[in-house]
Coordinates of N, CA and C in Angstrom, one line a residue:
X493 N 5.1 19.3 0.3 CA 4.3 18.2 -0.2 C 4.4 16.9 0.7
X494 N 3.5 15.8 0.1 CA 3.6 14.8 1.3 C 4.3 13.8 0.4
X495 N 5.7 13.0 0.8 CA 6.5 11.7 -0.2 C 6.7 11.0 1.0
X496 N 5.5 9.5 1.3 CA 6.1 8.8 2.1 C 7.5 7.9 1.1
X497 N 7.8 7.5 2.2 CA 9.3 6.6 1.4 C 9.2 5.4 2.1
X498 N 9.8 4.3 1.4 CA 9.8 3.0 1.9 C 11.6 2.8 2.1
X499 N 12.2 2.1 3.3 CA 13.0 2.0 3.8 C 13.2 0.2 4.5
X500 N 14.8 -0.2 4.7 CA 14.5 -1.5 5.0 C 15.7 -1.3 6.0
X501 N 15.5 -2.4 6.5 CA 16.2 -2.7 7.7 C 16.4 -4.4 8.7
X502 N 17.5 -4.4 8.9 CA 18.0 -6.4 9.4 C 17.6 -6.0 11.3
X503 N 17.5 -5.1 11.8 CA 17.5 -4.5 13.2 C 16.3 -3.7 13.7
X504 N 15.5 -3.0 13.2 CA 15.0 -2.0 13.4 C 15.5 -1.0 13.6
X505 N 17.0 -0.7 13.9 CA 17.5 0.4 14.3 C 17.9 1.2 13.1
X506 N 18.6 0.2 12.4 CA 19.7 1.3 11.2 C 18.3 0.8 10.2
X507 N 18.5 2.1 10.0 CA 17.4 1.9 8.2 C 18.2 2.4 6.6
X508 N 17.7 1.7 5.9 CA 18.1 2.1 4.2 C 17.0 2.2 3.7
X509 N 17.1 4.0 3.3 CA 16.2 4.4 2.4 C 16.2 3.8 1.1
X510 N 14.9 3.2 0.7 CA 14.5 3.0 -0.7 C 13.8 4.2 -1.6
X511 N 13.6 5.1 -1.2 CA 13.1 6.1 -1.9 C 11.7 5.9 -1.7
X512 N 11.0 7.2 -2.5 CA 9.5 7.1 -2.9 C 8.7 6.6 -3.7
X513 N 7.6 5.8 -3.6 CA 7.0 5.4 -4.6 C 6.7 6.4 -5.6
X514 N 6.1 7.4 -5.2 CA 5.7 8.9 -6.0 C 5.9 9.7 -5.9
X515 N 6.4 10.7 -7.2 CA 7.5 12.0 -6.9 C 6.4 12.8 -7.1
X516 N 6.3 14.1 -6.3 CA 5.6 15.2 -7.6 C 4.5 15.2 -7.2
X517 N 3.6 14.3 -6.3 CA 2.4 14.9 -6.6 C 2.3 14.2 -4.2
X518 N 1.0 14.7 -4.1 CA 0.6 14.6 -2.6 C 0.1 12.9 -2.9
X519 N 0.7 12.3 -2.0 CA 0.0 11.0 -2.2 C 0.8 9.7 -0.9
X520 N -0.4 9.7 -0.2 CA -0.3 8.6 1.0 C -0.8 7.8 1.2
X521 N -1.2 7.2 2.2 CA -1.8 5.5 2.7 C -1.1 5.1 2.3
X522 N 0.3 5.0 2.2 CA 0.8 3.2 1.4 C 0.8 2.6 2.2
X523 N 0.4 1.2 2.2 CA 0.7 -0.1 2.8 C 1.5 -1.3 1.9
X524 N 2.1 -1.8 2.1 CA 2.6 -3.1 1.5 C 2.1 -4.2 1.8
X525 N 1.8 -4.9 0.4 CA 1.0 -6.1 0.9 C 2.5 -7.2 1.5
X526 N 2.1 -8.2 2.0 CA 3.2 -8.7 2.8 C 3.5 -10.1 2.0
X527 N 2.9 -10.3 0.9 CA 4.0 -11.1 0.0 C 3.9 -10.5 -1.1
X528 N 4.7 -11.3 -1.9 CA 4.7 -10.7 -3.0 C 3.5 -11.5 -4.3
X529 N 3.1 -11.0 -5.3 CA 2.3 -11.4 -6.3 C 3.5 -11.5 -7.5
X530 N 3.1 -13.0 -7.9 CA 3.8 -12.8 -9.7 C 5.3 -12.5 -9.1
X531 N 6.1 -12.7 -8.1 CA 7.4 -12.4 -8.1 C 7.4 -10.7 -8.0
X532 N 6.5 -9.5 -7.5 CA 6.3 -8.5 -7.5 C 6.0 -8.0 -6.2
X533 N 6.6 -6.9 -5.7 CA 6.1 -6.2 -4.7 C 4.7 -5.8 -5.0
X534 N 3.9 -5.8 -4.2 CA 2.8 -4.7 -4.0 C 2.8 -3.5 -3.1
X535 N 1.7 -2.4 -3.6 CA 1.6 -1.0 -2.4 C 0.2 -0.7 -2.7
X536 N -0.5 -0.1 -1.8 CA -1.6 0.8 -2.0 C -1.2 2.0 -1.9
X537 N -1.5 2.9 -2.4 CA -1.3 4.4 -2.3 C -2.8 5.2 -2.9
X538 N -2.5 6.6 -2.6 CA -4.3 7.1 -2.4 C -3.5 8.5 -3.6
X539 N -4.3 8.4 -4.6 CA -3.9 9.7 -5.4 C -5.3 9.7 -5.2
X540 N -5.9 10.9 -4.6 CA -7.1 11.5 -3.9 C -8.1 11.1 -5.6
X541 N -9.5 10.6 -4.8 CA -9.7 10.4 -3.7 C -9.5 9.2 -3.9
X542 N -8.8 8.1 -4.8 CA -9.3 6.8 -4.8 C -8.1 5.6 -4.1
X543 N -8.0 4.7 -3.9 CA -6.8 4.3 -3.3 C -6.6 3.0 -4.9
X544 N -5.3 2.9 -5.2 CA -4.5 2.6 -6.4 C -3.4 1.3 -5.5
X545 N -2.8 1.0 -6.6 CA -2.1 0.0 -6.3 C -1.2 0.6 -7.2
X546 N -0.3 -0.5 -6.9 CA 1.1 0.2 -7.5 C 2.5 -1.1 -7.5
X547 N 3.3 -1.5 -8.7 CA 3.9 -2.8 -8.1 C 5.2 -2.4 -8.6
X548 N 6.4 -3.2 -8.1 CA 7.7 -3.5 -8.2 C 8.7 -4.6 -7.8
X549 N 9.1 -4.3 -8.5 CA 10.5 -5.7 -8.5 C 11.6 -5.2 -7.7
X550 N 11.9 -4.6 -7.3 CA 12.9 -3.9 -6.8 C 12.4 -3.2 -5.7
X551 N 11.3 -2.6 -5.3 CA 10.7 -1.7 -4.2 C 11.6 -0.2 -4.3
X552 N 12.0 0.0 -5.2 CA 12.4 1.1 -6.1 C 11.4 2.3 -6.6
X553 N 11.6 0.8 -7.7 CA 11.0 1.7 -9.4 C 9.4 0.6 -9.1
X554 N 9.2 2.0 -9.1 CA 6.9 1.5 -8.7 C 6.5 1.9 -10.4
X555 N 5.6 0.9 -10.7 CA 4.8 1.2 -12.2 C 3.6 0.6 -12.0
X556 N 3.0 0.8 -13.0 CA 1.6 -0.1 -13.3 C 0.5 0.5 -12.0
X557 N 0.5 1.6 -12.0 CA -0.4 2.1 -11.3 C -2.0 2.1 -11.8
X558 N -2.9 1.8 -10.5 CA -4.4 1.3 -11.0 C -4.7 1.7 -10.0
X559 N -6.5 2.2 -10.5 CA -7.1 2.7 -9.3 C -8.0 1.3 -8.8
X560 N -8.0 1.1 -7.7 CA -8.9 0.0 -7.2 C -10.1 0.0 -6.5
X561 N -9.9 1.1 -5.8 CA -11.2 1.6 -4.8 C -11.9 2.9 -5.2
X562 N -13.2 3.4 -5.6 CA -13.4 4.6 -5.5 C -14.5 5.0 -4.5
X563 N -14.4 6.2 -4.2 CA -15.8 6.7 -3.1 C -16.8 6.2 -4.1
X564 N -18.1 6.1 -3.0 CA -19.2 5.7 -3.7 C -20.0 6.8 -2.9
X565 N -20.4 7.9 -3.9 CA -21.2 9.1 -3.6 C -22.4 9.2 -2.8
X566 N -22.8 9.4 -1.7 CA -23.6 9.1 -0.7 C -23.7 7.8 0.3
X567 N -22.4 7.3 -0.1 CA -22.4 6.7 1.3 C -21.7 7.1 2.5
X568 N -20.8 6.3 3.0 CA -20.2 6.4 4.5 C -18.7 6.4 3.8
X569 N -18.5 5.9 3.0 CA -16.5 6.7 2.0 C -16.8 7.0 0.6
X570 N -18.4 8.5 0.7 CA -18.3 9.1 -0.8 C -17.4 10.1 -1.1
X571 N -16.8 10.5 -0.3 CA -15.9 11.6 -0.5 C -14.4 11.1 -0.9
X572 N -13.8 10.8 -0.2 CA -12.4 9.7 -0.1 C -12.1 8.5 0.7
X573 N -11.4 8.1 -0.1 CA -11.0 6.1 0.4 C -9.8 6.2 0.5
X574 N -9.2 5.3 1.7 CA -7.3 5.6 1.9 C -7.1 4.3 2.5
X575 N -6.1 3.1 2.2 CA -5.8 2.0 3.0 C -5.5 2.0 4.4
X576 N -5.4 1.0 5.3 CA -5.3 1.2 6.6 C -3.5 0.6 6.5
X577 N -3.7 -0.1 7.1 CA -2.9 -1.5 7.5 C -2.2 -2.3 6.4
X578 N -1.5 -3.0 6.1 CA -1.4 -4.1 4.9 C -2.7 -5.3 4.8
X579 N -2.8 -5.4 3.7 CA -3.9 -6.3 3.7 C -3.6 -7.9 3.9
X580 N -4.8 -8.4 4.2 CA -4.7 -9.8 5.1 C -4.9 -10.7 3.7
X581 N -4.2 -11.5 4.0 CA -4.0 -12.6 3.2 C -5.2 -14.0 3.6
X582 N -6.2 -14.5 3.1 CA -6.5 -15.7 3.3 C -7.2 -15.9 2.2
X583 N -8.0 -17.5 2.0 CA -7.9 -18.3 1.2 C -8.7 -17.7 0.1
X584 N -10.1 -17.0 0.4 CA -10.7 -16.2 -0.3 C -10.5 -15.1 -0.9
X585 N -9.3 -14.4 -0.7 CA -8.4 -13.1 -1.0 C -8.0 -12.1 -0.3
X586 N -7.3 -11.3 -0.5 CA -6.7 -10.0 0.5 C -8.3 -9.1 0.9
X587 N -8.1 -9.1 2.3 CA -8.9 -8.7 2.8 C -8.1 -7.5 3.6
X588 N -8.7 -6.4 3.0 CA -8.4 -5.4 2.9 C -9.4 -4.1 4.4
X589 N -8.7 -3.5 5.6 CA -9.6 -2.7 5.7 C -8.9 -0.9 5.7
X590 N -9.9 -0.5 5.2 CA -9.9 1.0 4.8 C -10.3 2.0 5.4
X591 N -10.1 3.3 5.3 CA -11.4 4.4 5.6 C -11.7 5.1 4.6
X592 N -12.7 5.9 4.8 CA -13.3 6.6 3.9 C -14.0 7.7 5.0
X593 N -14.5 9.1 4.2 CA -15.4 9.7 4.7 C -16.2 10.3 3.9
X594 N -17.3 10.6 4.2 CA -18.3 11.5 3.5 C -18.4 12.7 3.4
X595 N -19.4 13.5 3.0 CA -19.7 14.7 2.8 C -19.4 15.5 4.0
X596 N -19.6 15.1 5.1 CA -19.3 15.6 6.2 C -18.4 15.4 7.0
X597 N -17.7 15.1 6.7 CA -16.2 14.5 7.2 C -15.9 13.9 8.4
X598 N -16.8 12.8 8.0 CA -17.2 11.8 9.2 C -16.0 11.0 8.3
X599 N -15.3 10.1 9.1 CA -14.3 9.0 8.5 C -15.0 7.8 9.8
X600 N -14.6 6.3 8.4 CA -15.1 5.5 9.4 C -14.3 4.3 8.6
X601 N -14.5 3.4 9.0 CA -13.5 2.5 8.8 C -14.5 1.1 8.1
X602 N -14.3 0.8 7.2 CA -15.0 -0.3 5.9 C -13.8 -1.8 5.7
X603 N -14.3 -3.0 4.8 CA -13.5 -4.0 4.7 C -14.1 -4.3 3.1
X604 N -13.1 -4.4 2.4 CA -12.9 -4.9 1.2 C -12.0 -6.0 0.9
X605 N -12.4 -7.0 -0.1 CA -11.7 -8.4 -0.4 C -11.5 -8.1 -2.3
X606 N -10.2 -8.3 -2.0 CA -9.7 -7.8 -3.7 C -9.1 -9.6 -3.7
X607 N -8.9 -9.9 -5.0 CA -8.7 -11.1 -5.7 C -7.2 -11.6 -5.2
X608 N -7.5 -12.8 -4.9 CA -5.8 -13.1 -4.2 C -4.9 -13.4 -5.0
X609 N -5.1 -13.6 -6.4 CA -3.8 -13.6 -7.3 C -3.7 -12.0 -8.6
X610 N -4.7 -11.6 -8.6 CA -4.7 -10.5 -8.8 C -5.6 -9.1 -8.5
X611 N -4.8 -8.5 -7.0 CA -5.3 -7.5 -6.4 C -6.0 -6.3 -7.1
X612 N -6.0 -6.2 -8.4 CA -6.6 -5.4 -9.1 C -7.9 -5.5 -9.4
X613 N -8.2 -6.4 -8.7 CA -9.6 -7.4 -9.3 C -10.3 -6.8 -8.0
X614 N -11.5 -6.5 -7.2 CA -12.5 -5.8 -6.4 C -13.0 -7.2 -6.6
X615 N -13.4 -7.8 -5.5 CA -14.2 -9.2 -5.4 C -15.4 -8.5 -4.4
X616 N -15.5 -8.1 -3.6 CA -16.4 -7.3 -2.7 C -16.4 -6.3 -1.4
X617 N -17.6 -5.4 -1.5 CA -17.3 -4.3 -0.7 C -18.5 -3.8 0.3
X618 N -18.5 -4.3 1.1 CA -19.8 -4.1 1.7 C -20.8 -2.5 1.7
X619 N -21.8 -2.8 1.6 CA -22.2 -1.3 2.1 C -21.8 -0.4 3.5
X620 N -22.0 -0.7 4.4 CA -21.8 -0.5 6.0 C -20.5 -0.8 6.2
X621 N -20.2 0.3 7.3 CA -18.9 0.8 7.5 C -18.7 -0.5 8.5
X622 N -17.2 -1.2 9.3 CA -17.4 -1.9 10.1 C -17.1 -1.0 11.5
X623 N -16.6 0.0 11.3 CA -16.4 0.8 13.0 C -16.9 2.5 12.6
X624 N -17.7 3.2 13.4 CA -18.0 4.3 13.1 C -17.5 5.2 14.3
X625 N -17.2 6.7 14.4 CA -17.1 7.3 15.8 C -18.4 7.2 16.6
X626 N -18.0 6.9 17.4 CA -19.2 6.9 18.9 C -18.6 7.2 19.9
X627 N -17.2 6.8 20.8 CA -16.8 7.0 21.5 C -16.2 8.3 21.9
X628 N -16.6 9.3 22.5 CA -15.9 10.2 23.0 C -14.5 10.8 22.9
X629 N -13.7 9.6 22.8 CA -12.3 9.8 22.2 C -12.2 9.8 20.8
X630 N -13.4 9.6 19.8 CA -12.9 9.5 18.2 C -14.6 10.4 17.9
X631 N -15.0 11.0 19.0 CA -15.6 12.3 18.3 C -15.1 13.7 18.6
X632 N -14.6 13.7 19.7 CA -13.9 15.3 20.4 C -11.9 14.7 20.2
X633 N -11.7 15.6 19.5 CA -10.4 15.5 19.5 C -9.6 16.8 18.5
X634 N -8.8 16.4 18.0 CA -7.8 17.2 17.5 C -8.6 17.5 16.0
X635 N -9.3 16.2 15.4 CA -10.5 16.2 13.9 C -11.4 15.6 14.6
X636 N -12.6 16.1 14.3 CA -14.0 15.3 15.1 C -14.1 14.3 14.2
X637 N -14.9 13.5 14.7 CA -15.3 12.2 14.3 C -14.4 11.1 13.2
X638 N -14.0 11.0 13.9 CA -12.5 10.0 12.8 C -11.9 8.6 13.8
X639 N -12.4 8.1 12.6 CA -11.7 6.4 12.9 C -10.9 6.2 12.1
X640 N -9.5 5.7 11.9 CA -8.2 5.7 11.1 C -7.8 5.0 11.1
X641 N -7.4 3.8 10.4 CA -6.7 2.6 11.0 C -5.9 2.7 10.4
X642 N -4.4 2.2 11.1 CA -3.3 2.3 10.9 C -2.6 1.1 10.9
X643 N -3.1 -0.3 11.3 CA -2.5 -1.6 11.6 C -3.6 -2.2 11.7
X644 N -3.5 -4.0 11.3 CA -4.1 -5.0 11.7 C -3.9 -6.0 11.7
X645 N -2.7 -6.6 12.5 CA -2.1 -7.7 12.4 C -3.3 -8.8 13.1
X646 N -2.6 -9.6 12.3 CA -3.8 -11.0 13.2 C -3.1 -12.1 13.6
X647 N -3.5 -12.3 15.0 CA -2.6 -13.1 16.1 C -3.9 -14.1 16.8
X648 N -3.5 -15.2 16.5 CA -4.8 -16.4 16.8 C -5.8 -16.3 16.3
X649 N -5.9 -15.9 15.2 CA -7.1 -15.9 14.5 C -7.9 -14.4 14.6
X650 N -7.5 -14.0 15.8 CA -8.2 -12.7 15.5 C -7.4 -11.2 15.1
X651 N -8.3 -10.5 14.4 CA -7.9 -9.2 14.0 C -7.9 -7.9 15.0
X652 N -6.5 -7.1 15.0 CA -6.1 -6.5 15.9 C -6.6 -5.3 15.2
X653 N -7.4 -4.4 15.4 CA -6.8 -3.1 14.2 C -7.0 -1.9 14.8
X654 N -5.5 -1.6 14.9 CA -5.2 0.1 15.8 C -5.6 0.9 14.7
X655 N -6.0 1.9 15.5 CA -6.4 2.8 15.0 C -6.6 4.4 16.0
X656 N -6.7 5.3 14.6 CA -6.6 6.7 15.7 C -7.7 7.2 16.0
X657 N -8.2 7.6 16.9 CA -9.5 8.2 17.2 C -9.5 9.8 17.1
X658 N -9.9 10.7 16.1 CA -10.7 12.3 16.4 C -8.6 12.8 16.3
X659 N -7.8 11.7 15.7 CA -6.6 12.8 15.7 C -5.7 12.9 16.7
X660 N -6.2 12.1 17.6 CA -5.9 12.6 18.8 C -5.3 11.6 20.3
X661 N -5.7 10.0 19.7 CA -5.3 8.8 20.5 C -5.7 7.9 19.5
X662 N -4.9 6.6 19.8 CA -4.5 5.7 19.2 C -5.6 4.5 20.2
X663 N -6.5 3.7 19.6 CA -7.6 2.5 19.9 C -7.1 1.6 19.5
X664 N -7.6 0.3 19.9 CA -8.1 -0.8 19.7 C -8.9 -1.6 19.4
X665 N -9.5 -2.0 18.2 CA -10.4 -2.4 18.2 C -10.5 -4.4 17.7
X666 N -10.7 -5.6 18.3 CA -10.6 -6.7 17.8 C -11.4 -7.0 17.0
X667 N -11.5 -8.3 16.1 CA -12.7 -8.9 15.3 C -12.1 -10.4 15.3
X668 N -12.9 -11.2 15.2 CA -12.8 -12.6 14.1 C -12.4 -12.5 13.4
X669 N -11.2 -13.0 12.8 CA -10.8 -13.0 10.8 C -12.0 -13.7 10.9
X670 N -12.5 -14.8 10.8 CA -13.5 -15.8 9.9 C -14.3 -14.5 9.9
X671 N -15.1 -14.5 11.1 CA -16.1 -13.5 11.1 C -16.3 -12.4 10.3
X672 N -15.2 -11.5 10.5 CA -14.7 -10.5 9.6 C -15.1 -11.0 8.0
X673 N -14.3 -11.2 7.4 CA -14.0 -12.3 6.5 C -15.9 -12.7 5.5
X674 N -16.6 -13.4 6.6 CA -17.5 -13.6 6.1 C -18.5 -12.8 6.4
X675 N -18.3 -11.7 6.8 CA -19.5 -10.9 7.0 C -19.0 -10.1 5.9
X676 N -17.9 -9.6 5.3 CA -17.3 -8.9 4.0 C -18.1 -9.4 2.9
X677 N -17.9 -11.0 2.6 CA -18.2 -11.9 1.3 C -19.5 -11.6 1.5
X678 N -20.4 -11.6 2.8 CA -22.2 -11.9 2.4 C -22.6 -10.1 2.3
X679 N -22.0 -9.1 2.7 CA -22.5 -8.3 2.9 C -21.9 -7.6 1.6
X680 N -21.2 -8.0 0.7 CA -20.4 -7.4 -0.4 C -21.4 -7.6 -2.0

């Protein structure tokens, strides 16, 4: 089965397992949001197809699990939705980007803004994906057509977000937070 585990560390080198958010069943994407809410850890995690939250005091013992995201049937993530990265913090709310794929197992990569004091809340979700495969490297690979984001740290204002292409190599793709950001809220 698949148990990611969350682990800490003062070095990068030596790590201390914290265990799994979820025992028992297949379930990935987690990301951690990077502060905390209410004195609480946050995670995303994907119990197929929808991506959930999940919180803790401890980064232990995970409870209060909620579904937050679901595919929306004939679009570009009607099939399944999975977190990327940790979600971005700014004034409007956690701005979140994702993938999804459809019927055809095209994956592409989307931006969602959940409520900044309580993530459980879906504030907006655009229709249109923001990155789709095109490139050569994220249509012929190890899975055809797959954009995957795995990180998106933001450094000067703009958004970094690696990602895998087709399975098979690791991309770059930049944006504007603002940009980003406000093309989410009008397009949501």
């Amino acid at each position: 089965g698949i148990t990611p585990m969350y682990a800490v560390s003062d070095n990068l080198i030596s790590w201390k397992p914290l265990g799994p958010m979820i025992v028992g069943e297949d379930n990935k994407d987690h990301a951690l949001f990077p502060a905390k809410i209410d004195g609480r850890y946050v995670s995303f995690h994907r119990r197929p197809p929808s991506i959930w939250l999940a919180f803790s005091k401890d980064m232990k013992n995970w409870g209060e699990h909620v579904e937050v995201i679901k595919p929306r049937p004939g679009l570009w993530d009607g099939k399944r939705v999975g977190a990327g990265g940790p979600p971005i913090e700014t004034e409007a709310g956690w701005l979140l980007i994702y993938h999804g794929y459809d019927e055809n197992n095209v994956y592409c990569l989307g931006s969602a803004l959940l409520d900044r004091d309580d993530p459980r809340k879906l504030l907006k979700r655009p229709i249109r994906p923001i990155l789709v495969p095109e490139e050569p490297w994220e249509i012929k690979g190890d899975v055809a057509n797959v954009v995957f984001s795995c990180a998106n740290p933001v450094v000067d204002g703009a958004v970094y977000v690696y990602y895998g292409g087709a399975d098979r190599v690791i991309a770059l793709a930049t944006a504007n937070l603002e940009d980003l950001l406000a093309w989410t809220v009008a397009e949501g």
